[in-house]
PDB file of C-alpha atoms and ligand atoms in Angstrom:
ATOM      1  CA  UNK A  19      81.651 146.364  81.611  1.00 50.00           C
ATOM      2  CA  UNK A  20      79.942 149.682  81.632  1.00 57.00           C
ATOM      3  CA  UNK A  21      77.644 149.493  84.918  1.00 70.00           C
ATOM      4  CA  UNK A  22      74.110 152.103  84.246  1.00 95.00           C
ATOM      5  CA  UNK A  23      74.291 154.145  87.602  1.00 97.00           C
ATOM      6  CA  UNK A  24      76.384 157.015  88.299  1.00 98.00           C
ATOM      7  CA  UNK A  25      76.891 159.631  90.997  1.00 98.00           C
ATOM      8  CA  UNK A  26      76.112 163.431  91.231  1.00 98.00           C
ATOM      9  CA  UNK A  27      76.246 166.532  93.539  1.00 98.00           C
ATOM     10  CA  UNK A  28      74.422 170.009  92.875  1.00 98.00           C
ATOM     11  CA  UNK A  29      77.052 172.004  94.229  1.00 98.00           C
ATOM     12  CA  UNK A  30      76.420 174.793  97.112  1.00 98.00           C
ATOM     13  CA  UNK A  31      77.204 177.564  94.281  1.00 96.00           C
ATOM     14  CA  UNK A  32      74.248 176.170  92.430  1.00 98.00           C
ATOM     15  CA  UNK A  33      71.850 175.173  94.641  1.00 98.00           C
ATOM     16  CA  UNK A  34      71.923 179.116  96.759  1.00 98.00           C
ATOM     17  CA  UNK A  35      71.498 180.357  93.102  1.00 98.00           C
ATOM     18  CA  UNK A  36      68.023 178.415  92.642  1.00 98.00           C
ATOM     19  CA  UNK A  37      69.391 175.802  90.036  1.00 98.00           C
ATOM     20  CA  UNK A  38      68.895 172.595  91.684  1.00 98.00           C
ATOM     21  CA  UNK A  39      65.304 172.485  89.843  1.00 98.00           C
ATOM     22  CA  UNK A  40      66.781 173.518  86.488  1.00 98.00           C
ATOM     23  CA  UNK A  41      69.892 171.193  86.565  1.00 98.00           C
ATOM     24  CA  UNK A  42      67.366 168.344  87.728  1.00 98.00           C
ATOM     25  CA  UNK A  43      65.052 168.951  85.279  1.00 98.00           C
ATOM     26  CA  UNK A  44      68.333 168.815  82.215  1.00 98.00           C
ATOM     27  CA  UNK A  45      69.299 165.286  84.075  1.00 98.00           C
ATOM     28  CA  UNK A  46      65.852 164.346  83.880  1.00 98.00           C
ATOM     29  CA  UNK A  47      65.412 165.409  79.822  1.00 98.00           C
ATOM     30  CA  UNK A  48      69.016 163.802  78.928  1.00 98.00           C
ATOM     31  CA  UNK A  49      66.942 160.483  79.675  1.00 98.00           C
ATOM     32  CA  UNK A  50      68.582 159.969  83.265  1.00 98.00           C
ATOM     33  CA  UNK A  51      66.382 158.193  86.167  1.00 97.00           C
ATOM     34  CA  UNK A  52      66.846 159.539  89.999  1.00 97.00           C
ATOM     35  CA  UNK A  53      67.534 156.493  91.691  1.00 96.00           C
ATOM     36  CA  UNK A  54      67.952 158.418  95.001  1.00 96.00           C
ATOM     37  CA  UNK A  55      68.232 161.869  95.637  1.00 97.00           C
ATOM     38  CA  UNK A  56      68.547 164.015  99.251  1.00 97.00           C
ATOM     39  CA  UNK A  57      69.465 168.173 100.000  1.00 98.00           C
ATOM     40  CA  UNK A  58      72.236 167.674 102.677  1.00 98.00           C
ATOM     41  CA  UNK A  59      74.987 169.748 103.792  1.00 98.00           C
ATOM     42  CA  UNK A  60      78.586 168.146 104.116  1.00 98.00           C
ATOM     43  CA  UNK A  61      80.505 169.265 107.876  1.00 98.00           C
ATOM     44  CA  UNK A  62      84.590 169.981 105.636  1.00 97.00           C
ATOM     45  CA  UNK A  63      85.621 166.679 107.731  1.00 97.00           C
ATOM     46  CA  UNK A  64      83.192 164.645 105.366  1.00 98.00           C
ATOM     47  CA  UNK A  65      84.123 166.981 102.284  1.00 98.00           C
ATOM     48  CA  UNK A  66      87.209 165.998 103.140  1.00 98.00           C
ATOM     49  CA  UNK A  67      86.658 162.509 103.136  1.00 98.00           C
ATOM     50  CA  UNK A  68      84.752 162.564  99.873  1.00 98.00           C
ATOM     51  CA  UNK A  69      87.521 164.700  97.687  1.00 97.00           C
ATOM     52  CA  UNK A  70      90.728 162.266  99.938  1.00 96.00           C
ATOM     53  CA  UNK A  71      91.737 161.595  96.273  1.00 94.00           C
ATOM     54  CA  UNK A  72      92.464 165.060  95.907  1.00 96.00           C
ATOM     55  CA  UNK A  73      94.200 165.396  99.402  1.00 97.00           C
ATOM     56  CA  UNK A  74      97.379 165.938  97.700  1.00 98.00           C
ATOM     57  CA  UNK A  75      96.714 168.927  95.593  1.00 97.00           C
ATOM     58  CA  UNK A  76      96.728 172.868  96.074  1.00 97.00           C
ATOM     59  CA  UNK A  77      92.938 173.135  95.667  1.00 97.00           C
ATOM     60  CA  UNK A  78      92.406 170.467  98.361  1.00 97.00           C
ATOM     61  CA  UNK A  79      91.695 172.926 101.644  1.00 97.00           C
ATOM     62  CA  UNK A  80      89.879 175.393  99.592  1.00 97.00           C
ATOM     63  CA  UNK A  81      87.487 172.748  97.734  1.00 97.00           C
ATOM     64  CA  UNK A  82      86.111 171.657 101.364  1.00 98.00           C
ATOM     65  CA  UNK A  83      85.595 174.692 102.511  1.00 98.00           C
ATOM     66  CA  UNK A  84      83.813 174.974  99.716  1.00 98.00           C
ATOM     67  CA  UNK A  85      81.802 172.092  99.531  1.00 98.00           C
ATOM     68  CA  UNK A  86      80.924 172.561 103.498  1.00 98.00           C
ATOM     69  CA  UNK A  87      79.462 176.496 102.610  1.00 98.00           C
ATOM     70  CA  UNK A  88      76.144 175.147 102.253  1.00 98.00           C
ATOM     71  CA  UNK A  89      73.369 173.013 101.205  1.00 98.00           C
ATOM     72  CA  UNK A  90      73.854 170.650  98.066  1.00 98.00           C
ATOM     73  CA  UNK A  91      72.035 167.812  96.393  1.00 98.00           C
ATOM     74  CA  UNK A  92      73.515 164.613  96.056  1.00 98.00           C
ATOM     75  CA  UNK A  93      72.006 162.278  93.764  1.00 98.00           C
ATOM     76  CA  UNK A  94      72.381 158.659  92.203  1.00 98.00           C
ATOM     77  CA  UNK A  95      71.351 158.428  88.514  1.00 98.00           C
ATOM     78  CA  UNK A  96      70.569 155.778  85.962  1.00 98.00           C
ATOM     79  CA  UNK A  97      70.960 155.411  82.260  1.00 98.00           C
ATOM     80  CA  UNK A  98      72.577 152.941  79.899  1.00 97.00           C
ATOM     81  CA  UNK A  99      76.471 154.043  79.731  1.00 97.00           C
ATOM     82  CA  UNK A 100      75.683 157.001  82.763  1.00 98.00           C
ATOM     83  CA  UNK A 101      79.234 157.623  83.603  1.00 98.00           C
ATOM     84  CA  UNK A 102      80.311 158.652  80.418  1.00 98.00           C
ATOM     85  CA  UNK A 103      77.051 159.867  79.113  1.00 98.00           C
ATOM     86  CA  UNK A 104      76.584 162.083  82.526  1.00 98.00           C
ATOM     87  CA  UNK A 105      80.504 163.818  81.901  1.00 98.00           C
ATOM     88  CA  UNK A 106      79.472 164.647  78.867  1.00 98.00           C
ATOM     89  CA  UNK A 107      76.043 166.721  79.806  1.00 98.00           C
ATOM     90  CA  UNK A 108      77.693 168.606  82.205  1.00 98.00           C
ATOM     91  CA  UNK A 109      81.095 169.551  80.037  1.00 98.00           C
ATOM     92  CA  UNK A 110      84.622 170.042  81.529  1.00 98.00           C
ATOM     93  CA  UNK A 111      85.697 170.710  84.769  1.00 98.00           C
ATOM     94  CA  UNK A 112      86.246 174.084  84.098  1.00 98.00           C
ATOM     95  CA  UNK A 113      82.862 176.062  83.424  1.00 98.00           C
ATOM     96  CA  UNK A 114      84.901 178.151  80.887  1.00 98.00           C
ATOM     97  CA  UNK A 115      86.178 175.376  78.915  1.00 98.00           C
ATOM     98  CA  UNK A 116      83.165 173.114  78.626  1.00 98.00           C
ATOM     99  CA  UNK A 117      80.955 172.735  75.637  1.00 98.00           C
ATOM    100  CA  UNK A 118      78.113 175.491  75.481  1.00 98.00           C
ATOM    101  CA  UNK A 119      74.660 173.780  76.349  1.00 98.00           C
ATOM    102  CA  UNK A 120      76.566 171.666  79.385  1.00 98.00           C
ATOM    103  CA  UNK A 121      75.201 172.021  82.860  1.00 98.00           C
ATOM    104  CA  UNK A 122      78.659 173.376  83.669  1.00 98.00           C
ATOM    105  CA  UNK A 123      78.436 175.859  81.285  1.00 98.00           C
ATOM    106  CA  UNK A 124      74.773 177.196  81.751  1.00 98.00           C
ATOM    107  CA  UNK A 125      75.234 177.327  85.683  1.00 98.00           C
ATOM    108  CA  UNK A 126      78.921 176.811  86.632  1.00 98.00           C
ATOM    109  CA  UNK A 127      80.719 180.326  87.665  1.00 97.00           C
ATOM    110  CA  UNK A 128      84.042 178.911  88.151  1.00 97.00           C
ATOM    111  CA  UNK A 129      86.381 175.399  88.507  1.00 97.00           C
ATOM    112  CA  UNK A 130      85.401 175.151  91.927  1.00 96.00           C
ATOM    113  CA  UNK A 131      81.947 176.263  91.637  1.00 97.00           C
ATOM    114  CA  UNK A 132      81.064 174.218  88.860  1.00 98.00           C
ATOM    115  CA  UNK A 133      78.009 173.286  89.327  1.00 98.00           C
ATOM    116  CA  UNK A 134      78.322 169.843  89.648  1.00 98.00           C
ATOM    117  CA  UNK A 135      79.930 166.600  90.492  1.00 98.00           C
ATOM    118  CA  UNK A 136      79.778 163.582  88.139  1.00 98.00           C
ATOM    119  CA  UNK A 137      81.914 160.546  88.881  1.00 98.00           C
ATOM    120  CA  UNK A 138      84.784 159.580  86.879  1.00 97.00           C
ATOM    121  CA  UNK A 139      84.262 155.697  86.515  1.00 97.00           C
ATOM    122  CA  UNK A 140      81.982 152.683  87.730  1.00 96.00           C
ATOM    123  CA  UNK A 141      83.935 152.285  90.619  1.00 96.00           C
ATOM    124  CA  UNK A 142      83.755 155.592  92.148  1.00 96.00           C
ATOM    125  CA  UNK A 143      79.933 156.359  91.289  1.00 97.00           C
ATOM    126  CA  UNK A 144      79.104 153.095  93.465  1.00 95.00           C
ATOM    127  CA  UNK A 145      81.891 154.132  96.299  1.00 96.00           C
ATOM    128  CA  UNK A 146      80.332 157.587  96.106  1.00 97.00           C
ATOM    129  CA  UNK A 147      76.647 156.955  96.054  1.00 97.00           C
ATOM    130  CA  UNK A 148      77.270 154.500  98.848  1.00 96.00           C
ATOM    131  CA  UNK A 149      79.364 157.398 100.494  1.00 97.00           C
ATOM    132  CA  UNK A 150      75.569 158.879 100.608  1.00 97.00           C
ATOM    133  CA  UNK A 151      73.124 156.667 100.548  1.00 96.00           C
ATOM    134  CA  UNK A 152      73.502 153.027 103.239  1.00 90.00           C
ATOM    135  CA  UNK A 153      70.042 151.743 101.655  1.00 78.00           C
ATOM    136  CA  UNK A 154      70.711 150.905  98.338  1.00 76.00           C
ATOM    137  CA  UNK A 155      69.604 147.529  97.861  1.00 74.00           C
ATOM    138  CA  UNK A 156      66.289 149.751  98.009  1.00 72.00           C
ATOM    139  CA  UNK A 157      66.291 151.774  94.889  1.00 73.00           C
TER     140      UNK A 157
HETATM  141  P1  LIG B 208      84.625 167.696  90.756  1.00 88.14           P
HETATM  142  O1  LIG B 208      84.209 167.075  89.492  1.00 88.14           O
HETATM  143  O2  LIG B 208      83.668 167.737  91.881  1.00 88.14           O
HETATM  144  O3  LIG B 208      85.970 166.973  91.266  1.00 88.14           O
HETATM  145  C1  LIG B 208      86.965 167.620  91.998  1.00 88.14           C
HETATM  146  C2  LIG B 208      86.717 169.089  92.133  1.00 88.14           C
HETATM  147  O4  LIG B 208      87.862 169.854  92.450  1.00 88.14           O
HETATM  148  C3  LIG B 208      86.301 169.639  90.766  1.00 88.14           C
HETATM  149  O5  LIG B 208      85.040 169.214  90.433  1.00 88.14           O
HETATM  150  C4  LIG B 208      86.480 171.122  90.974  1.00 88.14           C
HETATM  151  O6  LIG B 208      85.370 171.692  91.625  1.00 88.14           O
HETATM  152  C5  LIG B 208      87.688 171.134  91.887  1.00 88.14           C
HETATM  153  N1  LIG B 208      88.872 171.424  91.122  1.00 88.14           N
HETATM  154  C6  LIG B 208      89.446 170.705  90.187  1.00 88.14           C
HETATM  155  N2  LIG B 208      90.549 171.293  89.695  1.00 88.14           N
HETATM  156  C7  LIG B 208      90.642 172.425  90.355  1.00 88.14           C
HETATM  157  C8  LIG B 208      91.571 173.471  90.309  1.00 88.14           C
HETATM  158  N3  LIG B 208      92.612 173.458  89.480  1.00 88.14           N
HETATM  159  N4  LIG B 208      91.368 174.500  91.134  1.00 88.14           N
HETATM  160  C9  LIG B 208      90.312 174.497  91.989  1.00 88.14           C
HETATM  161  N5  LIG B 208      89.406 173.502  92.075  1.00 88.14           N
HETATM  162  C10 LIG B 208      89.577 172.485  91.266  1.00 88.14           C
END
């Protein structure tokens, strides 16, 4: 069963541009709740952990880098069916490919800085906002 929480990142490429507000505010008007949200800044050994699915591919070393160039948001969101709902505001990975009107689209400037994170399934939006946030039973 579909759980209501999912897990997001403003990524660095966003938030130096000034678009954490913007993007937050889109969230906010899709009809998501911020459960928890922080501006943090990943060392590339905790990038690292947090993309390990990806350890395997080419993009791997160059995504944390990435990640670890600067400040981001990292957020925990809630809405009835917010994994799939949450992909589909912010469009395909790939800023050129996704829908016009996605958060990927109005702020994403290339498929590594797109933007934004969204998790791919229940599962990883709890691992991940746990990966974040210790204090859940909180929120
Ligand atoms: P994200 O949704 O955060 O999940 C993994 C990230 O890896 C993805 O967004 C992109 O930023 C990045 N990524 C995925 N595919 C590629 C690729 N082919 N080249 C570079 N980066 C990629």
């Amino acid at each position: 069963m579909a759980t209501n929480r999912t897990f997001t990142m403003i990524k660095p490429d966003a938030f130096s541009a000034g678009n954490a507000g913007n993007i937050l505010a889109m969230i906010e008007k899709a009809g998501f709740r911020l459960v928890a949200a922080k501006i943090t800044h990943l060392s590339p050994a905790r990038a690292g952990e947090f993309y390990a699915v990806h350890k395997e591919r080419p993009f791997y070393q160059d995504l944390c880098a990435y990640m670890s160039s600067g400040a981001i948001v990292a957020a925990i969101l809630e809405k009835e069916n917010a994994v799939e709902d949450f992909r589909k505001l912010i469009g395909a990975t790939d800023p050129k490919k996704a829908d016009a009107g996605t958060v990927r689209a109005l702020y994403g400037t290339s498929i590594e800085a797109n933007a934004v994170h969204g998790s791919d399934s229940d599962e990883n939006a709890a691992i991940e906002g746990s990966f974040f946030f210790s204090n859940l039973e909180q929120f």
